[in-house]
Structures are given as structure tokens and as C-alpha cells.
Amino acid sequence: MNRLITLRGVCVGICILLLTFSAHSTKLSTMHTWSYPYPTHKVILSDSLTINYIDEGEGSHTLLFIHGLGSNLKAWQKNIDKLRDRYRCIALDLPNYGQSSTGQFSFSMSFFAETIHLFIQKLKLQEVVLVGHSMGGQSAMHFALQYPSSLSHLVLLAPAGFETFTPQQIHWFEQVYTATFVQSTTENQIIKNFQLNFYDMPEDAQFMISDRLELRADRDAYDQYCSMIPKCVLGMLKAPVFDQLKEINVPSLVFFGEEDRLIPNPLLNAKLTTTDVAQKGTAQLPNAELVMVPKAGHFVQWEGANAVHAAIHSFLEKY
């Protein structure tokens, strides 16, 4: 039993990094009652897709923030609080996340990249600095490969996609990480999974746990969420990007927390270290810098916010 609990904790935590459904339900899910740190806006990208976003600040650069698996735009609150003084900061809820619309989407990396592209076109954004965390980082790299002319800079925070997996490992994920598996996660394990994302989870990040538990109490919304998450995981695993990184020529800034407990996968790639993965991936990018942030875990933009902000300022002034 202890082995099963440990496996569930590691798997769910890992997949948060790699790290609600039914077409336009008329019933509002829990996420539609969540409070957001700034006024939200809506933009219709297609008949079946409306994106929720925040738009704060102004400046010579537009930063577009893409959240990770199981997250939402609120994951960038701490960063936008500071960066909006110098830049235009836009953060969105990806489809089926937060207050964006739900639907039967593919949840592939190409789908997320296309969604970002449509969003940029609708808002008529120019020279975008794309900022992606975890799954959002892998989505951002696919965007850079598919739509390079829409991008001026790339900022990756603990990105999925640097770590590689064998076909056997991918098959393992397919067999283990199912909707039923996610659905069976206990309240206590949900709390532990969030803590795995941090070196030392701070008080100002506790809302992430509260929001997830509130979502879990909404049966319909949580069923949709649990069905979606494994599809997002497989979307990442089945669209490896490592061998294509050399084709991304825009200036790139990469962050990893030195205490990231989710990258590399502690079950499948236990012989690697976070630094191994970070250095190997960054080396593939032709024009990239790597910043390892001490005393920070997978949510490096939160625990290492000051270091991240300073490095972004320096990076954008340099290029």
C-alpha cells in the first residue's frame, strides 16, 4: 500500500510538470467562481473556443505567459505583480483550464501552439516574448518551431521537453497515468503533490491547493479535469521536441530550480539530475542562457521570483 501511495504521488506530481470537458456546457464549473488577481477579459478564437486572460502593464516588450499542466494563469500572479511595471504582461488560461471554454480538444502540443498563435493574431500582438512554465514551456517551444516569425524572445521555466523518454517509458505512462488514476488521488495526496512542486511551499502559494480542492468538490468539473490531464500528458510525451531545439534561433532564457523534484522523473530517470537535464537541453538551443536558481523547486518562477525577474530584465535589455 505504501508503494502504491508513493507511486501515485510521484506520478501525479511528475505529470504536473512533464512535467473541464463536454462541449460548451451551460452549467458553470467551479473555475468560473474563482477569484483572479486582476480583471479578466475574454477573446473568441473560434466557434468552440473562448480564451480567458489578463492584460496588465505596458512597455516596449509584450510578455505572454503560458501556464503548465494542471495550472492556470494565476500561476503567474507573483511575476506579473512586478513585471507589469516595465512590460505589458498577458497571461491566459489554456483551453479547458481556468475560465477558458471547455471542449473535446486534442490537447496535443500542436493544438496548444495553434491556440497561442490564434490568440496572438486576435490581439494583434507584435514581437511577443513567450514565457512558458513546464507543459507551457514545451508548448512554447513547439510554437517557436511552428510560428517563428511571431516571436522575439523565448523564456522557459522548468520546461517539459528537455527530458527525453524511451518508447517503453512512454508506454508505461499510458498504462499507469489514466483518468481513473487521477480521479483516485486523495485529498492528502493532492496536498503532497503540490508540495512536490516546491522546495519549500510558501504561504502565498497555498491558494493553489485550495483551488484544486474546491474543484475536486465539483463532481462534474473534476471528472472533466481528470479526463483531460492524462491527454495533456500524452500530448507532451508523443510530441518530443529535444531533437528540434537546434532549429529555435530566437534569443532564449532558461530557468530551472536547483531543487526541482519533478525534473528529471525520479522513477524513470533517477540517474539524472536537474542540472543534467537543464544543461543538455539548453545546449541544444543555438542562442540560449541557463539560470539555475538555488532554493527553488519546479515552480521556479514563484520561489525564485526575484532572481527570475532580474534575469528577465537583463536578458531583454541585452537583446
Short mmCIF file of C-alpha atoms in Angstrom, two decimals:
data_model
loop_
_atom_site.label_atom_id
_atom_site.label_comp_id
_atom_site.label_asym_id
_atom_site.label_seq_id
_atom_site.Cartn_x
_atom_site.Cartn_y
_atom_site.Cartn_z
CA MET A 1 0.00 0.00 0.00
CA ASN A 2 2.78 2.45 0.85
CA ARG A 3 4.39 1.66 -2.50
CA LEU A 4 1.12 2.46 -4.29
CA ILE A 5 0.72 5.75 -2.44
CA THR A 6 4.30 6.72 -3.25
CA LEU A 7 3.82 5.82 -6.91
CA ARG A 8 0.64 7.88 -7.12
CA GLY A 9 2.31 10.86 -5.50
CA VAL A 10 5.34 10.75 -7.75
CA CYS A 11 3.32 10.09 -10.92
CA VAL A 12 0.79 12.83 -10.31
CA GLY A 13 3.48 15.25 -9.22
CA ILE A 14 5.68 14.39 -12.17
CA CYS A 15 2.87 14.72 -14.65
CA ILE A 16 2.00 18.13 -13.24
CA LEU A 17 5.31 19.09 -14.82
CA LEU A 18 6.09 16.94 -17.86
CA LEU A 19 6.11 17.95 -16.33
CA THR A 20 -13.08 20.69 -17.88
CA PHE A 21 -14.78 18.62 -20.75
CA SER A 22 -18.11 18.42 -22.67
CA ALA A 23 -18.65 20.89 -25.44
CA HIS A 24 -19.80 24.20 -24.03
CA SER A 25 -21.76 23.03 -21.02
CA THR A 26 -24.31 25.58 -19.86
CA LYS A 27 -23.51 24.77 -16.25
CA LEU A 28 -20.73 26.94 -14.87
CA SER A 29 -17.96 24.91 -13.27
CA THR A 30 -16.14 25.77 -10.06
CA MET A 31 -13.38 27.52 -12.01
CA HIS A 32 -15.85 30.19 -13.10
CA THR A 33 -16.24 31.29 -9.48
CA TRP A 34 -12.52 31.53 -8.75
CA SER A 35 -11.16 34.96 -7.93
CA TYR A 36 -8.40 36.28 -10.18
CA PRO A 37 -5.66 38.73 -9.20
CA TYR A 38 -6.56 41.18 -12.00
CA PRO A 39 -9.60 41.95 -14.17
CA THR A 40 -10.10 39.21 -16.75
CA HIS A 41 -11.01 39.50 -20.41
CA LYS A 42 -12.41 37.09 -22.98
CA VAL A 43 -11.48 36.64 -26.63
CA ILE A 44 -13.27 34.31 -29.04
CA LEU A 45 -10.81 32.35 -31.16
CA SER A 46 -13.36 30.13 -32.90
CA ASP A 47 -16.94 28.89 -32.57
CA SER A 48 -15.83 26.37 -29.94
CA LEU A 49 -13.05 28.22 -28.17
CA THR A 50 -13.05 31.29 -25.93
CA ILE A 51 -9.92 32.19 -24.01
CA ASN A 52 -9.85 33.89 -20.63
CA TYR A 53 -6.87 36.18 -19.99
CA ILE A 54 -5.47 39.11 -18.04
CA ASP A 55 -3.63 42.05 -19.59
CA GLU A 56 -1.62 44.33 -17.31
CA GLY A 57 1.06 46.97 -17.71
CA GLU A 58 2.75 48.43 -20.76
CA GLY A 59 6.22 48.74 -22.17
CA SER A 60 8.47 48.03 -25.12
CA HIS A 61 8.04 44.26 -24.73
CA THR A 62 4.89 42.16 -24.53
CA LEU A 63 5.28 39.10 -22.30
CA LEU A 64 2.78 36.31 -22.95
CA PHE A 65 2.67 33.79 -20.09
CA ILE A 66 1.70 30.13 -20.69
CA HIS A 67 0.96 28.04 -17.61
CA GLY A 68 1.75 24.37 -17.02
CA LEU A 69 -0.21 21.16 -16.60
CA GLY A 70 -2.99 21.28 -14.01
CA SER A 71 -2.45 25.01 -13.51
CA ASN A 72 -3.93 28.28 -14.82
CA LEU A 73 -2.96 31.89 -15.35
CA LYS A 74 -2.95 32.54 -11.59
CA ALA A 75 0.40 30.71 -11.52
CA TRP A 76 1.94 33.94 -12.87
CA GLN A 77 0.42 36.35 -10.35
CA LYS A 78 3.63 36.86 -8.40
CA ASN A 79 5.58 37.61 -11.56
CA ILE A 80 3.07 39.94 -13.18
CA ASP A 81 2.86 41.92 -9.93
CA LYS A 82 6.46 43.02 -10.54
CA LEU A 83 6.98 42.77 -14.30
CA ARG A 84 3.94 44.85 -15.25
CA ASP A 85 5.81 47.97 -14.06
CA ARG A 86 8.11 47.63 -17.08
CA TYR A 87 6.36 45.41 -19.61
CA ARG A 88 2.95 44.58 -21.00
CA CYS A 89 2.09 41.28 -19.30
CA ILE A 90 -0.59 38.96 -20.67
CA ALA A 91 -1.41 35.58 -19.14
CA LEU A 92 -4.06 33.19 -20.42
CA ASP A 93 -5.95 30.13 -19.30
CA LEU A 94 -5.34 27.38 -21.83
CA PRO A 95 -8.44 25.58 -23.24
CA ASN A 96 -10.28 23.55 -20.58
CA TYR A 97 -8.31 25.34 -17.85
CA GLY A 98 -9.46 28.09 -15.51
CA GLN A 99 -12.21 30.17 -17.07
CA SER A 100 -11.48 29.42 -20.73
CA SER A 101 -14.06 27.36 -22.59
CA THR A 102 -14.18 23.59 -22.48
CA GLY A 103 -14.42 21.19 -25.38
CA GLN A 104 -13.32 17.92 -26.94
CA PHE A 105 -9.86 19.08 -27.97
CA SER A 106 -6.78 17.03 -28.85
CA PHE A 107 -4.55 18.60 -26.15
CA SER A 108 -1.53 17.98 -28.36
CA MET A 109 1.42 20.34 -28.35
CA SER A 110 0.43 21.47 -31.86
CA PHE A 111 -3.07 22.26 -30.59
CA PHE A 112 -1.71 24.42 -27.79
CA ALA A 113 0.76 26.12 -30.16
CA GLU A 114 -2.05 26.86 -32.61
CA THR A 115 -4.22 28.24 -29.80
CA ILE A 116 -1.41 30.59 -28.77
CA HIS A 117 -0.96 31.65 -32.39
CA LEU A 118 -4.67 32.42 -32.81
CA PHE A 119 -4.64 34.36 -29.54
CA ILE A 120 -1.68 36.46 -30.72
CA GLN A 121 -3.42 37.15 -34.02
CA LYS A 122 -6.72 38.14 -32.37
CA LEU A 123 -5.00 40.59 -30.04
CA LYS A 124 -2.73 41.81 -32.86
CA LEU A 125 0.35 41.31 -30.72
CA GLN A 126 3.78 42.02 -32.20
CA GLU A 127 7.26 40.79 -31.26
CA VAL A 128 5.99 38.60 -28.43
CA VAL A 129 8.20 37.35 -25.60
CA LEU A 130 6.71 33.93 -24.95
CA VAL A 131 7.11 32.79 -21.33
CA GLY A 132 6.25 29.15 -20.63
CA HIS A 133 6.35 27.01 -17.50
CA SER A 134 6.56 23.20 -17.55
CA MET A 135 3.96 21.99 -20.10
CA GLY A 136 3.63 25.64 -21.11
CA GLY A 137 7.35 25.60 -21.83
CA GLN A 138 7.04 22.64 -24.16
CA SER A 139 4.04 24.31 -25.83
CA ALA A 140 6.14 27.47 -26.23
CA MET A 141 8.95 25.53 -27.91
CA HIS A 142 6.51 23.98 -30.35
CA PHE A 143 5.13 27.45 -31.02
CA ALA A 144 8.66 28.70 -31.74
CA LEU A 145 9.10 25.90 -34.26
CA GLN A 146 5.71 26.38 -35.94
CA TYR A 147 5.44 30.18 -35.89
CA PRO A 148 8.96 31.63 -35.57
CA SER A 149 8.07 34.99 -37.15
CA SER A 150 5.60 35.76 -34.33
CA LEU A 151 8.26 35.54 -31.64
CA SER A 152 11.05 37.86 -30.48
CA HIS A 153 12.27 36.05 -27.36
CA LEU A 154 11.63 32.80 -25.55
CA VAL A 155 11.68 32.35 -21.77
CA LEU A 156 11.40 28.79 -20.46
CA LEU A 157 10.88 27.92 -16.81
CA ALA A 158 11.42 24.27 -15.86
CA PRO A 159 10.21 23.30 -19.33
CA ALA A 160 8.91 19.87 -20.17
CA GLY A 161 10.53 18.62 -23.34
CA PHE A 162 14.17 18.88 -22.28
CA GLU A 163 13.91 15.48 -20.61
CA THR A 164 13.62 12.59 -23.06
CA PHE A 165 11.82 9.26 -22.67
CA THR A 166 12.11 5.90 -24.38
CA PRO A 167 9.13 4.24 -26.12
CA GLN A 168 8.96 1.80 -23.20
CA GLN A 169 8.77 4.66 -20.70
CA ILE A 170 6.04 6.37 -22.71
CA HIS A 171 4.10 3.11 -22.80
CA TRP A 172 4.44 2.92 -19.00
CA PHE A 173 2.87 6.35 -18.66
CA GLU A 174 0.00 5.35 -20.96
CA GLN A 175 -0.73 2.31 -18.84
CA VAL A 176 -0.38 3.95 -15.43
CA TYR A 177 -1.48 7.55 -15.82
CA THR A 178 -5.18 7.25 -16.62
CA ALA A 179 -8.26 9.28 -15.74
CA THR A 180 -9.12 6.68 -13.12
CA PHE A 181 -5.68 7.05 -11.58
CA VAL A 182 -6.05 10.85 -11.36
CA GLN A 183 -9.60 10.52 -10.03
CA SER A 184 -8.44 8.24 -7.20
CA THR A 185 -5.97 10.76 -5.78
CA THR A 186 -6.88 11.52 -2.16
CA GLU A 187 -7.10 14.98 -0.64
CA ASN A 188 -3.95 14.35 1.36
CA GLN A 189 -2.08 13.24 -1.75
CA ILE A 190 -3.24 16.32 -3.67
CA ILE A 191 -1.63 18.46 -0.97
CA LYS A 192 1.58 16.44 -1.16
CA ASN A 193 1.62 16.67 -4.95
CA PHE A 194 1.54 20.44 -4.81
CA GLN A 195 4.29 20.45 -2.21
CA LEU A 196 6.42 18.38 -4.61
CA ASN A 197 6.39 21.36 -6.95
CA PHE A 198 8.27 23.49 -4.42
CA TYR A 199 11.49 23.38 -2.47
CA ASP A 200 9.55 24.81 0.49
CA MET A 201 5.98 25.69 -0.47
CA PRO A 202 5.34 29.26 0.74
CA GLU A 203 2.16 30.55 2.31
CA ASP A 204 1.39 32.77 -0.68
CA ALA A 205 1.13 29.68 -2.91
CA GLN A 206 -1.39 27.84 -0.73
CA PHE A 207 -4.26 29.10 -2.88
CA MET A 208 -3.20 26.51 -5.47
CA ILE A 209 -4.18 23.73 -3.08
CA SER A 210 -7.41 25.46 -2.06
CA ASP A 211 -8.46 25.94 -5.68
CA ARG A 212 -7.76 22.29 -6.53
CA LEU A 213 -9.72 21.01 -3.53
CA GLU A 214 -12.61 23.30 -4.43
CA LEU A 215 -12.52 21.91 -7.96
CA ARG A 216 -12.44 18.36 -6.59
CA ALA A 217 -15.67 19.06 -4.71
CA ASP A 218 -17.42 19.89 -8.00
CA ARG A 219 -18.01 16.39 -9.33
CA ASP A 220 -18.78 17.25 -12.95
CA ALA A 221 -15.92 19.71 -13.31
CA TYR A 222 -13.48 17.36 -11.60
CA ASP A 223 -14.49 14.45 -13.84
CA GLN A 224 -13.75 16.66 -16.83
CA TYR A 225 -10.43 17.71 -15.35
CA CYS A 226 -9.38 14.11 -14.60
CA SER A 227 -10.24 13.07 -18.15
CA MET A 228 -8.22 15.92 -19.64
CA ILE A 229 -4.99 15.68 -17.65
CA PRO A 230 -3.78 12.28 -18.97
CA LYS A 231 -4.45 13.50 -22.52
CA CYS A 232 -2.24 16.52 -21.89
CA VAL A 233 0.49 14.25 -20.52
CA LEU A 234 0.36 12.03 -23.59
CA GLY A 235 0.28 15.15 -25.74
CA MET A 236 3.69 16.06 -24.31
CA LEU A 237 5.15 12.57 -24.45
CA LYS A 238 4.07 11.98 -28.03
CA ALA A 239 5.49 15.27 -29.30
CA PRO A 240 9.15 15.19 -28.20
CA VAL A 241 10.94 18.40 -29.00
CA PHE A 242 14.53 17.84 -27.86
CA ASP A 243 15.97 16.97 -31.29
CA GLN A 244 14.34 20.05 -32.84
CA LEU A 245 15.64 22.58 -30.32
CA LYS A 246 18.58 23.44 -32.58
CA GLU A 247 16.06 24.95 -35.02
CA ILE A 248 14.90 27.59 -32.49
CA ASN A 249 17.03 30.64 -33.24
CA VAL A 250 15.39 33.37 -31.17
CA PRO A 251 17.22 34.52 -28.02
CA SER A 252 16.18 32.14 -25.26
CA LEU A 253 16.43 32.28 -21.48
CA VAL A 254 16.05 29.07 -19.49
CA PHE A 255 15.40 28.73 -15.75
CA PHE A 256 15.47 25.67 -13.53
CA GLY A 257 15.23 25.46 -9.76
CA GLU A 258 18.22 23.63 -8.31
CA GLU A 259 15.82 21.71 -6.06
CA ASP A 260 13.36 20.64 -8.76
CA ARG A 261 11.94 17.31 -7.55
CA LEU A 262 9.95 16.61 -10.71
CA ILE A 263 12.58 17.03 -13.42
CA PRO A 264 14.09 14.57 -14.04
CA ASN A 265 11.44 11.95 -13.45
CA PRO A 266 12.57 10.30 -10.19
CA LEU A 267 11.08 6.94 -11.15
CA LEU A 268 12.19 6.64 -14.76
CA ASN A 269 15.35 8.77 -14.95
CA ALA A 270 16.71 8.52 -11.42
CA LYS A 271 20.35 8.56 -12.58
CA LEU A 272 20.00 12.08 -13.97
CA THR A 273 20.00 15.36 -12.07
CA THR A 274 18.05 18.53 -12.75
CA THR A 275 21.28 20.21 -13.79
CA ASP A 276 21.97 17.39 -16.26
CA VAL A 277 18.61 17.90 -17.95
CA ALA A 278 18.85 21.70 -17.86
CA GLN A 279 22.34 21.87 -19.34
CA LYS A 280 21.70 19.26 -22.02
CA GLY A 281 18.51 20.95 -23.21
CA THR A 282 19.89 24.49 -23.12
CA ALA A 283 22.94 23.37 -25.10
CA GLN A 284 20.63 22.34 -27.94
CA LEU A 285 19.29 25.88 -28.31
CA PRO A 286 21.59 27.97 -30.56
CA ASN A 287 21.14 31.24 -28.68
CA ALA A 288 20.31 30.45 -25.07
CA GLU A 289 21.32 31.21 -21.50
CA LEU A 290 20.68 28.99 -18.48
CA VAL A 291 19.96 30.25 -14.96
CA MET A 292 19.93 27.72 -12.13
CA VAL A 293 18.03 29.19 -9.18
CA PRO A 294 19.04 27.99 -5.69
CA LYS A 295 16.44 27.00 -3.09
CA ALA A 296 13.73 26.74 -5.73
CA GLY A 297 11.77 23.76 -6.96
CA HIS A 298 9.70 23.12 -10.06
CA PHE A 299 7.67 26.31 -9.55
CA VAL A 300 10.88 28.28 -10.01
CA GLN A 301 9.04 31.43 -11.11
CA TRP A 302 7.33 31.54 -7.72
CA GLU A 303 10.02 30.52 -5.24
CA GLY A 304 12.80 32.21 -7.19
CA ALA A 305 10.73 35.18 -8.33
CA ASN A 306 13.33 37.88 -7.58
CA ALA A 307 16.09 36.03 -9.42
CA VAL A 308 13.76 35.31 -12.33
CA HIS A 309 12.66 38.95 -12.64
CA ALA A 310 16.22 40.27 -12.52
CA ALA A 311 17.39 37.81 -15.16
CA ILE A 312 14.45 38.63 -17.45
CA HIS A 313 15.20 42.37 -17.19
CA SER A 314 18.86 41.79 -18.05
CA PHE A 315 18.00 39.38 -20.86
CA LEU A 316 15.54 41.74 -22.56
CA GLU A 317 17.90 44.70 -22.24
CA LYS A 318 20.70 42.68 -23.81
CA TYR A 319 18.77 41.56 -26.91
#
